[in-house]
Tab-separated table of C-alpha atoms and ligand atoms in Angstrom:
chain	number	residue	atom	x	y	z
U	1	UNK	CA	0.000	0.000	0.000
U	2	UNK	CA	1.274	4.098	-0.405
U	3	UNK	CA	1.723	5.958	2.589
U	4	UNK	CA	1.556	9.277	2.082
U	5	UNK	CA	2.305	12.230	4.642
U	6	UNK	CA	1.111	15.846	5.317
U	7	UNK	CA	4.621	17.416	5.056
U	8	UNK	CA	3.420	20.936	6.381
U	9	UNK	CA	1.825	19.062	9.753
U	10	UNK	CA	4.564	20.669	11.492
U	11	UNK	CA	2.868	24.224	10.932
U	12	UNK	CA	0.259	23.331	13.297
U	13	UNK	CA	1.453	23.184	16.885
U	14	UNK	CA	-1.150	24.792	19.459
U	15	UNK	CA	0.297	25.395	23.094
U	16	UNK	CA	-2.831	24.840	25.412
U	17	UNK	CA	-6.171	24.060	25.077
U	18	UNK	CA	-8.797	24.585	27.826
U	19	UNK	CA	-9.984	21.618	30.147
U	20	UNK	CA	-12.299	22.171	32.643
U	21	UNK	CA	-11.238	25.814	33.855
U	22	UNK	CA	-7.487	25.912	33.106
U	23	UNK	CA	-5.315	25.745	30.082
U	24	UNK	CA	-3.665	22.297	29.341
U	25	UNK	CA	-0.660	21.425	27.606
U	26	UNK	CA	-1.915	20.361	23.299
U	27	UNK	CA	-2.418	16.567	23.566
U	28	UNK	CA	-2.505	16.882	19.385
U	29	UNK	CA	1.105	17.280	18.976
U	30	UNK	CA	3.240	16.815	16.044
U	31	UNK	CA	5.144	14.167	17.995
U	32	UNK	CA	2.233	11.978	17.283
U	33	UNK	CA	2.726	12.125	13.338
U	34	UNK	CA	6.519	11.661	13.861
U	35	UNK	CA	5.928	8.395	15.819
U	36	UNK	CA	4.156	6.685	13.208
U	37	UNK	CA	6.457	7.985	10.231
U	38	UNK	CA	9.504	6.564	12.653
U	39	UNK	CA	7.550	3.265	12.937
U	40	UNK	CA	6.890	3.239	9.081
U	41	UNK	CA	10.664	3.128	9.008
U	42	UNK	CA	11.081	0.450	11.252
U	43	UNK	CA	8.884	-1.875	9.463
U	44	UNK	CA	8.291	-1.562	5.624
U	45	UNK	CA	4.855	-1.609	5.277
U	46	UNK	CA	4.544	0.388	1.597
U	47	UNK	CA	5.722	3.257	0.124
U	48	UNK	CA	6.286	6.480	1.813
U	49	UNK	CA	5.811	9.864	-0.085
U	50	UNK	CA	5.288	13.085	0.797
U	51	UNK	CA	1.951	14.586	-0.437
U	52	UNK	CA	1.072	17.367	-2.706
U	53	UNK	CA	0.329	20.073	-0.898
U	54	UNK	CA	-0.988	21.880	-3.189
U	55	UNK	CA	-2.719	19.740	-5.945
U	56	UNK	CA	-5.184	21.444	-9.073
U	57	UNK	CA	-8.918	21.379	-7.863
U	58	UNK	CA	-7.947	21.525	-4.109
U	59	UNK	CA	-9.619	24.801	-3.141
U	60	UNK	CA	-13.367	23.519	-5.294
U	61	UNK	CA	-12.348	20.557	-3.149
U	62	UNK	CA	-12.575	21.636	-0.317
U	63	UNK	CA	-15.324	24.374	-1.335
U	64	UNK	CA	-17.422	21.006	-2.025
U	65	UNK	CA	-18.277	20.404	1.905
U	66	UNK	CA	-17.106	23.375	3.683
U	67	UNK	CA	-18.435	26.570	3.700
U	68	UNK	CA	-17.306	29.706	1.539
U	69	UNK	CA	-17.100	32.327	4.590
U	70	UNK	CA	-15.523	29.488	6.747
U	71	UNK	CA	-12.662	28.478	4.522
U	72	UNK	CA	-12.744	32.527	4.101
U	73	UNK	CA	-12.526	32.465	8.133
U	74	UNK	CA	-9.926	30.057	8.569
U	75	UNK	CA	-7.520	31.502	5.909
U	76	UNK	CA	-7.646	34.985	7.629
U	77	UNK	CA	-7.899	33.474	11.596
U	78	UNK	CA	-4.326	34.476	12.669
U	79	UNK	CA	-4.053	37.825	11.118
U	80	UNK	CA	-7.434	38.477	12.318
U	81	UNK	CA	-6.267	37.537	15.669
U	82	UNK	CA	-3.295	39.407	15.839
U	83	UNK	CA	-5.632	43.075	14.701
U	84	UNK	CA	-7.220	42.320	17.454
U	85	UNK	CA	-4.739	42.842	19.379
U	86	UNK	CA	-1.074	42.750	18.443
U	87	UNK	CA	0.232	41.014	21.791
U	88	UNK	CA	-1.785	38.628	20.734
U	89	UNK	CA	0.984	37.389	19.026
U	90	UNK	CA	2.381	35.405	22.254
U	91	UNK	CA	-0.654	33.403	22.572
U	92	UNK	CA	-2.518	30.677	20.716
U	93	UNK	CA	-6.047	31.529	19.645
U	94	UNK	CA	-9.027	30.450	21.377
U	95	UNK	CA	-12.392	31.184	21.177
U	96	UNK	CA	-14.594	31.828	25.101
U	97	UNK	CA	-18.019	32.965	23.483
U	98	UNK	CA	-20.784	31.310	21.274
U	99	UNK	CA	-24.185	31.766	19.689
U	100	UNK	CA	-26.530	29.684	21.755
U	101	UNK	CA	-29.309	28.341	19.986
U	102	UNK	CA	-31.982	31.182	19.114
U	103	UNK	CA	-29.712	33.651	18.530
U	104	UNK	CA	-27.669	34.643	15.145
U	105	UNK	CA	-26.061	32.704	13.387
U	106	UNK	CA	-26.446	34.332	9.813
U	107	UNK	CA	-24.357	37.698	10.392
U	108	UNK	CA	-20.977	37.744	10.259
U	109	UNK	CA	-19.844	39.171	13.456
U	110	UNK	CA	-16.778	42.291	12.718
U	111	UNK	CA	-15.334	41.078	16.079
U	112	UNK	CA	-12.760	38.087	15.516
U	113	UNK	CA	-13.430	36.454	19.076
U	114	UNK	CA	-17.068	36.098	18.660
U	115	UNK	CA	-16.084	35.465	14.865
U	116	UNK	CA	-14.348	32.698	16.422
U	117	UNK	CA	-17.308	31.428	18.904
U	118	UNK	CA	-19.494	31.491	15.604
U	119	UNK	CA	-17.249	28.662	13.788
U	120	UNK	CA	-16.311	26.565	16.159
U	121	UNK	CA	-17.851	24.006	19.387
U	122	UNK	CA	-14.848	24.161	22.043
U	123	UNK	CA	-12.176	25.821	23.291
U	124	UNK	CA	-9.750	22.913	23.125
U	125	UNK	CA	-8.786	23.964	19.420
U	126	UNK	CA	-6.114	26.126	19.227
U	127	UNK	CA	-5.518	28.107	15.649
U	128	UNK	CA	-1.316	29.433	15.626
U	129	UNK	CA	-0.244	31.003	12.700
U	130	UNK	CA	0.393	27.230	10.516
U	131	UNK	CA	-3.070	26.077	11.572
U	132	UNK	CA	-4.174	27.087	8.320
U	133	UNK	CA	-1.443	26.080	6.170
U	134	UNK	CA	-0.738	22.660	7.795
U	135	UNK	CA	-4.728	21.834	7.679
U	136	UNK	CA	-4.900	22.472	3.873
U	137	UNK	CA	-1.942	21.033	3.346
U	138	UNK	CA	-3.462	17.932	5.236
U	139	UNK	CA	-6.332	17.994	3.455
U	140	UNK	CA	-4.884	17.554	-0.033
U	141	UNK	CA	-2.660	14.492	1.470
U	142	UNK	CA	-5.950	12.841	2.345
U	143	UNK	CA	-7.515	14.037	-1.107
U	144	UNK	CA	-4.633	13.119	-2.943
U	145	UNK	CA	-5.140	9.473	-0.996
U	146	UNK	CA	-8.091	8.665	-2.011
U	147	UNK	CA	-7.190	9.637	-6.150
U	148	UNK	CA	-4.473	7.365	-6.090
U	149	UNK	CA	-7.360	4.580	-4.923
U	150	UNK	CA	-9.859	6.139	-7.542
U	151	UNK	CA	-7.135	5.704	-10.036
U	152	UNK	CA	-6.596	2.158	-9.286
U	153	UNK	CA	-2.956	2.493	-8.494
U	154	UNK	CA	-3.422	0.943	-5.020
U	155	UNK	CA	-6.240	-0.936	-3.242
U	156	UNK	CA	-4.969	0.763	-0.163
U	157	UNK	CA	-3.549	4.235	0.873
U	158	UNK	CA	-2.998	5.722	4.115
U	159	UNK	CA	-3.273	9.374	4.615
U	160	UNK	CA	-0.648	10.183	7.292
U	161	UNK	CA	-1.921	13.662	8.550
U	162	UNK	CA	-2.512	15.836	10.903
U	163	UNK	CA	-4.010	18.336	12.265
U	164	UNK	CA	-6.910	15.472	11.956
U	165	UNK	CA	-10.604	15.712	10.491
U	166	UNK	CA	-13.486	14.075	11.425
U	167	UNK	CA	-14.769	16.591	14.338
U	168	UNK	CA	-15.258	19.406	11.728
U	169	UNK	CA	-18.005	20.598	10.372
U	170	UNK	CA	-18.915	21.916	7.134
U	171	UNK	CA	-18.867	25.614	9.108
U	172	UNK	CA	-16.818	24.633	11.974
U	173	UNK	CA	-13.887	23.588	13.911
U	174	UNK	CA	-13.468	21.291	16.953
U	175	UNK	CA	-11.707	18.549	18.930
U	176	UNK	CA	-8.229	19.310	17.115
U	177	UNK	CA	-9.950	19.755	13.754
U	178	UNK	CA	-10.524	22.192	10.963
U	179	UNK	CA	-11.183	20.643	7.204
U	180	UNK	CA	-12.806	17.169	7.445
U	181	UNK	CA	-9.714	15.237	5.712
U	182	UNK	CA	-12.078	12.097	6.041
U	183	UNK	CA	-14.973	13.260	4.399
U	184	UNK	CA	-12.906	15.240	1.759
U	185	UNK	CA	-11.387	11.753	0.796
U	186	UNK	CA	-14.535	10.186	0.921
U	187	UNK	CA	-15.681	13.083	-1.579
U	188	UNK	CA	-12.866	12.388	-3.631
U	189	UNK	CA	-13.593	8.888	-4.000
U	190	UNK	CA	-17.308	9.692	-5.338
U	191	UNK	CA	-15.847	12.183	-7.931
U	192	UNK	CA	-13.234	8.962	-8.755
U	193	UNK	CA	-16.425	7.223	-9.812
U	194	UNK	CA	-17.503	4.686	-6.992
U	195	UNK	CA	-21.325	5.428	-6.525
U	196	UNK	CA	-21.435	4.245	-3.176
U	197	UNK	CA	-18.321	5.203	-0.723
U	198	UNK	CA	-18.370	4.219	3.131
U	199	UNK	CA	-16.750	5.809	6.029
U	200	UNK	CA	-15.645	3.748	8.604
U	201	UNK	CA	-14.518	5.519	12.008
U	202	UNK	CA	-12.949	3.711	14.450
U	203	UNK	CA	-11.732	6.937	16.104
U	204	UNK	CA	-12.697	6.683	19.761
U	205	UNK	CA	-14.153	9.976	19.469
U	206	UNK	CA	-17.769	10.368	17.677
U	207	UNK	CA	-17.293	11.357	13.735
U	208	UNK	CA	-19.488	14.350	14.288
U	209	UNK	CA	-18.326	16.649	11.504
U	210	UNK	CA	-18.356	13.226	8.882
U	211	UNK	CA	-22.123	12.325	10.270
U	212	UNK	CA	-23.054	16.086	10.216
U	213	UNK	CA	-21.335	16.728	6.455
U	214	UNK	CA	-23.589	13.825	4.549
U	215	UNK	CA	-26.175	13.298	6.866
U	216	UNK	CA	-29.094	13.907	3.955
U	217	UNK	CA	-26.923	11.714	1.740
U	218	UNK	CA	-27.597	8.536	0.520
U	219	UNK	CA	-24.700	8.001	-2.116
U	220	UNK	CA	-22.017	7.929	1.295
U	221	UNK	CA	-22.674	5.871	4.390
U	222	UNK	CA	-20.965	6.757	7.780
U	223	UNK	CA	-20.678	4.054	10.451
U	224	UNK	CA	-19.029	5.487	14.002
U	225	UNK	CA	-17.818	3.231	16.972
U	226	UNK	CA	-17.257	5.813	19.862
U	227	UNK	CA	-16.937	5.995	23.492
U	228	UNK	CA	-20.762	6.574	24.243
U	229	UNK	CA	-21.387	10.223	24.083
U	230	UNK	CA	-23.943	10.830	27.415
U	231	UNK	CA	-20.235	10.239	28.909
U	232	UNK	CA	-17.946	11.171	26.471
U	233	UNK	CA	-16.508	13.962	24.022
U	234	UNK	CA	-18.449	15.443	21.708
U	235	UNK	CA	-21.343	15.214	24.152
U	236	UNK	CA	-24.112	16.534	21.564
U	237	UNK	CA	-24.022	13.770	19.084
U	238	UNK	CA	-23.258	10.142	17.925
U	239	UNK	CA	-26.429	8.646	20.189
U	240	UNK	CA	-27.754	5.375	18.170
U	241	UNK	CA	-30.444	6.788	16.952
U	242	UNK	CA	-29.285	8.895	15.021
U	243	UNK	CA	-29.925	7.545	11.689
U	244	UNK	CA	-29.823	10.282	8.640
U	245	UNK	CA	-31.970	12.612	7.588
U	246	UNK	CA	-34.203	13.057	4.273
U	247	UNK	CA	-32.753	11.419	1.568
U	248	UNK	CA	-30.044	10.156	3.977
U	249	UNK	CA	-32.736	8.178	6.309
U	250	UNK	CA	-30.728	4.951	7.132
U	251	UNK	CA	-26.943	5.823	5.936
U	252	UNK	CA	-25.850	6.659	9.202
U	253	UNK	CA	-24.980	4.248	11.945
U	254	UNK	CA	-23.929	5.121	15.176
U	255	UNK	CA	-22.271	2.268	17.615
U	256	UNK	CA	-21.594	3.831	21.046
U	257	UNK	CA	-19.943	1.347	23.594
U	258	UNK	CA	-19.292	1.951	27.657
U	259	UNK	CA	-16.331	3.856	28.759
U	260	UNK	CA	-14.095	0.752	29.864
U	261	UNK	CA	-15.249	-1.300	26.794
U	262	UNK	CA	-12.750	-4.249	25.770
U	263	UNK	CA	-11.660	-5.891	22.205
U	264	UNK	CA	-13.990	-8.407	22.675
U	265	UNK	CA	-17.173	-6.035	22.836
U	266	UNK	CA	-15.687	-3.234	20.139
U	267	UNK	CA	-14.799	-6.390	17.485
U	268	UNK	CA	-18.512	-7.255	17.851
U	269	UNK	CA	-19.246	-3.573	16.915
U	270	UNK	CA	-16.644	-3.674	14.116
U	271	UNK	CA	-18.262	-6.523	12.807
U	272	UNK	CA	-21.768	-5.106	13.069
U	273	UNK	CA	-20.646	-1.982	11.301
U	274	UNK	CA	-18.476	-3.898	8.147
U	275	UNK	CA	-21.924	-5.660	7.927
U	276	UNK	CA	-23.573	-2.227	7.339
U	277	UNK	CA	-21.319	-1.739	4.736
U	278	UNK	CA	-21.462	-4.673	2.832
U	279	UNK	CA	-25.270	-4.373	2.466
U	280	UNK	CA	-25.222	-0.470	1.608
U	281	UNK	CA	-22.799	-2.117	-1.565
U	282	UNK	CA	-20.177	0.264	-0.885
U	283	UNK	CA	-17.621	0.304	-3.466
U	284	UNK	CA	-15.079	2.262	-2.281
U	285	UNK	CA	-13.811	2.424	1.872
U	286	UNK	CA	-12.886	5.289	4.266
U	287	UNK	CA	-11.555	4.666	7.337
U	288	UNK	CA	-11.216	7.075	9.770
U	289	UNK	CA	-8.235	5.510	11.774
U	290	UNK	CA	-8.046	7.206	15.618
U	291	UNK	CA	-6.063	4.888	17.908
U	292	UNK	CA	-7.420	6.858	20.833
U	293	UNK	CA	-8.847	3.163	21.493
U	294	UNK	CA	-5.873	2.040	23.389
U	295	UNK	CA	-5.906	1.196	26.942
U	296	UNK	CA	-2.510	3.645	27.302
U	297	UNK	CA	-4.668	6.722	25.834
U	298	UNK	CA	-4.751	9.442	27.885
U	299	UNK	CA	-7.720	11.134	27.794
U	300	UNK	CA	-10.143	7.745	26.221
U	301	UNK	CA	-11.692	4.711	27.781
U	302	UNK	CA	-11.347	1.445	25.506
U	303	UNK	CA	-9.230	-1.238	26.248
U	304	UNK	CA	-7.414	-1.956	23.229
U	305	UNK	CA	-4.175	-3.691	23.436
U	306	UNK	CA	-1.227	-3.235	20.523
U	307	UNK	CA	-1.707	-6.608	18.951
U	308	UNK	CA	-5.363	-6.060	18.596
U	309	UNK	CA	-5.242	-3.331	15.927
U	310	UNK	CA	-3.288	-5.909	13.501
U	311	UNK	CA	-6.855	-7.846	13.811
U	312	UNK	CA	-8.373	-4.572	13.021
U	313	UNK	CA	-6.544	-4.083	10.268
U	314	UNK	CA	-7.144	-8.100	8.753
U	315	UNK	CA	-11.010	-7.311	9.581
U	316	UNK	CA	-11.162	-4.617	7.463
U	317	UNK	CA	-8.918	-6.006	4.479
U	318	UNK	CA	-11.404	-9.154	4.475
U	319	UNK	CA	-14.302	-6.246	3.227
U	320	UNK	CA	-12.460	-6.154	-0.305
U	321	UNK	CA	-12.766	-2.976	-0.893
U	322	UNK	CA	-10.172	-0.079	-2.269
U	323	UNK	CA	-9.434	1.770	1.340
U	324	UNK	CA	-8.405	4.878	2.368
U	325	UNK	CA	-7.198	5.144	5.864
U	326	UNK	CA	-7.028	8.816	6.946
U	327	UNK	CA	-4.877	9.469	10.267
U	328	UNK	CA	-6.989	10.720	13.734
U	329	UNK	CA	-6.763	10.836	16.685
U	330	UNK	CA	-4.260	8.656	19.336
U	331	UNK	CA	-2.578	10.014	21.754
U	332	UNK	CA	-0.418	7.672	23.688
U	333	UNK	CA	3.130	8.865	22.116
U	334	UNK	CA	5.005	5.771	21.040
U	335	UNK	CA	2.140	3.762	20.733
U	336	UNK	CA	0.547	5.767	18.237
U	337	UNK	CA	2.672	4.622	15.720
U	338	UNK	CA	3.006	1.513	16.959
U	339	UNK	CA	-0.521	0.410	16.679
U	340	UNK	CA	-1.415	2.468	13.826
U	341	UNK	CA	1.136	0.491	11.704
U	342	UNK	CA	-0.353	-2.374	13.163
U	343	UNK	CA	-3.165	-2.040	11.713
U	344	UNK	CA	-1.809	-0.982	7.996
U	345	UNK	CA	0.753	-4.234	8.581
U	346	UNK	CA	-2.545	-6.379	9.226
U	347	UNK	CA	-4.016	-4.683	6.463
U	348	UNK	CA	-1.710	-5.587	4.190
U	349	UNK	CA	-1.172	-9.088	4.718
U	350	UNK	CA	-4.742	-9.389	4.263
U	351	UNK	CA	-5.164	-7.889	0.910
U	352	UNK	CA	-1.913	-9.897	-0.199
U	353	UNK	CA	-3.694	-13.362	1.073
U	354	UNK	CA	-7.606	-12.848	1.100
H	1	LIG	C1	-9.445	13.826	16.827
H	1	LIG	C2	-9.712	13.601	18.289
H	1	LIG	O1	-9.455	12.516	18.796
H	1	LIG	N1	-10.183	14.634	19.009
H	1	LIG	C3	-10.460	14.510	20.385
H	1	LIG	C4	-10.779	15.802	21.033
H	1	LIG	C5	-10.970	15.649	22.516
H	1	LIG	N2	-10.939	16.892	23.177
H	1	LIG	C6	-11.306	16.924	24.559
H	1	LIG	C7	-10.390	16.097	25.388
H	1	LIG	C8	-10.251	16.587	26.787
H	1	LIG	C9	-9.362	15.658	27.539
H	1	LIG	N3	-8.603	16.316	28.523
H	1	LIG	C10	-7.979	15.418	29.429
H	1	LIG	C11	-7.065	16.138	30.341
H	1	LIG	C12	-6.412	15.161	31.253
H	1	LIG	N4	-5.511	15.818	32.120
H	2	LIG	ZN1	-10.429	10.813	19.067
């Protein structure tokens, strides 16, 4: 398979992001990329490439799911930030206020804070002045991914990227994210011609922004296996029944599982959800691959050991399909790359040996 790597991830590097009253050291660090690239080293698993940061058709790509004024938003964010107020410059940018329901949403505030509060759904989502340059760099590695599949040059890429994707929105930004490098891939492989494309996330985190970006779709399923979110981050969505909306009534599947869940228990889900996705008749896969789901993670709740994600990866090789995998979240340091190559190694040895 081709491994291919954001090489402007290094642009985005936020200090602190705010946890329950005080500011936190980043647990999204570029560390986390560098761990898996070292790993990649380590043990061959494909070809490793630096993306195209700048391929033709990127900016109507990513004008395809995200908003005009928010691309607008996020291209301007640190400038804006530093008008505001030119210490500003010493500090990451954060937003502290937001529209509550009821109130406006359609006017563009002239203020860059509440500007801020408008396009985003937390404060633990630091923009520095690479954010912007690293995400859209990011999202043409995961674009650029999946049209390598499309082209039949590989049954398998992995998009080796961060800052990572599937929290935001088609207007917003949240837990780490900014452009949804997922769905943009899964995007890409519709364009490439397969009429039906699935997104698999096995992120421990809920795919909000993914559910949220084709939820009155029927041409892209999404299927999410996430720490249970009446405990766990995002809070306000991933419930099971949750199912699409409109046109896109039954081509979204939600699996939430217990805080303390084991391999046993999340395999079952993996199964359930690889089901899904063989009746929908996808012809084309994207997983969203967060290895937040190992018992070492420091701020999740599954118990995933490092051996399991090599049955992960065999699991999702037996579907047949031409897969993307699009780097998440995972946060463990050295493990990161450890189980995420684990999975591509599994993977691999899968789609050599069906
Ligand atoms: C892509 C992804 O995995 N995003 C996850 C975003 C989670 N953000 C909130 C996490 C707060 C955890 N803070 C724990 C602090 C422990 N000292
Ligand atoms: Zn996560």
């Amino acid at each position: 398979m081709l491994i291919t790597y954001n090489p402007h991830h290094h642009l985005h590097q936020g200090r602190q992001e705010m946890f329950r009253g005080r500011l936190v050291d980043c647990h999204e660090t570029v560390a986390r990329l560098d761990h898996v690239l070292t790993e990649l080293q380590r043990r061959v698993i494909g070809e490793v490439r630096a993306a195209d940061p700048d391929p033709a058709g990127l900016d109507d790509a990513l004008a395809r799911l995200h908003a005009p004024r928010y691309l607008r938003f996020l291209e301007r964010a640190w400038d804006d930030w530093i008008a505001l107020d030119p210490s500003n410059v010493e500090r990451d940018a954060l937003p502290s206020v937001w529209p509550a329901p009821g109130m406006r949403h359609d006017v563009l505030p002239e203020n860059f804070a509440a500007r801020m509060g408008l396009f985003s759904f937390d404060a633990g989502t630091p923009i520095v002045q690479g954010s912007w340059a690293a995400a859209r760099a990011g999202a043409a590695c995961a674009i650029g991914a999946a049209r390598i599949v499309s082209s039949g040059g590989e049954r398998g890429a992995f998009a080796l990227t961060r800052p990572p994707g599937h929290h935001a929105g088609a207007d917003f930004f949240g837990g780490y994210c900014f452009l949804n490098n997922s769905a943009l891939a899964a995007q890409a492989l519709r364009d490439g011609g397969a009429a039906r494309v699935a997104v698999l996330d096995v992120d421990y985190h809920h795919g909000n922004g993914t559910q949220a970006i084709f939820y009155e779709r029927s041409d892209v399923l999404t299927v999410s296996i996430h720490g249970d979110p009446r405990t766990e981050y995002p809070f306000f969505l991933g419930h099971a029944d949750e199912r699409g909306a409109g046109a896109g009534t039954g081509f979204n599947l939600n699996l939430p599982l217990p805080r303390g869940t084991d391999f046993a228990r999340w395999r079952a889900a993996l199964d359930a959800g690889l089901t899904a996705i063989a009746s929908f008749g996808a012809q084309a896969l994207v997983v969203a691959l967060g290895v937040d789901t190992f018992e070492g993670d420091p701020i999740s709740g599954f118990k995933l050991r490092s051996a399991d994600y090599d049955t992960v990866g065999e699991a999702i090789a037996a579907a047949g399909l031409p897969t993307v995998f699009v780097f998440e979240g995972g946060y463990a340091v050295a493990e990161v790359g450890i189980n995420t190559v684990n999975v591509l190694e599994g993977f691999s040895r899968r789609s050599r040996s069906p």
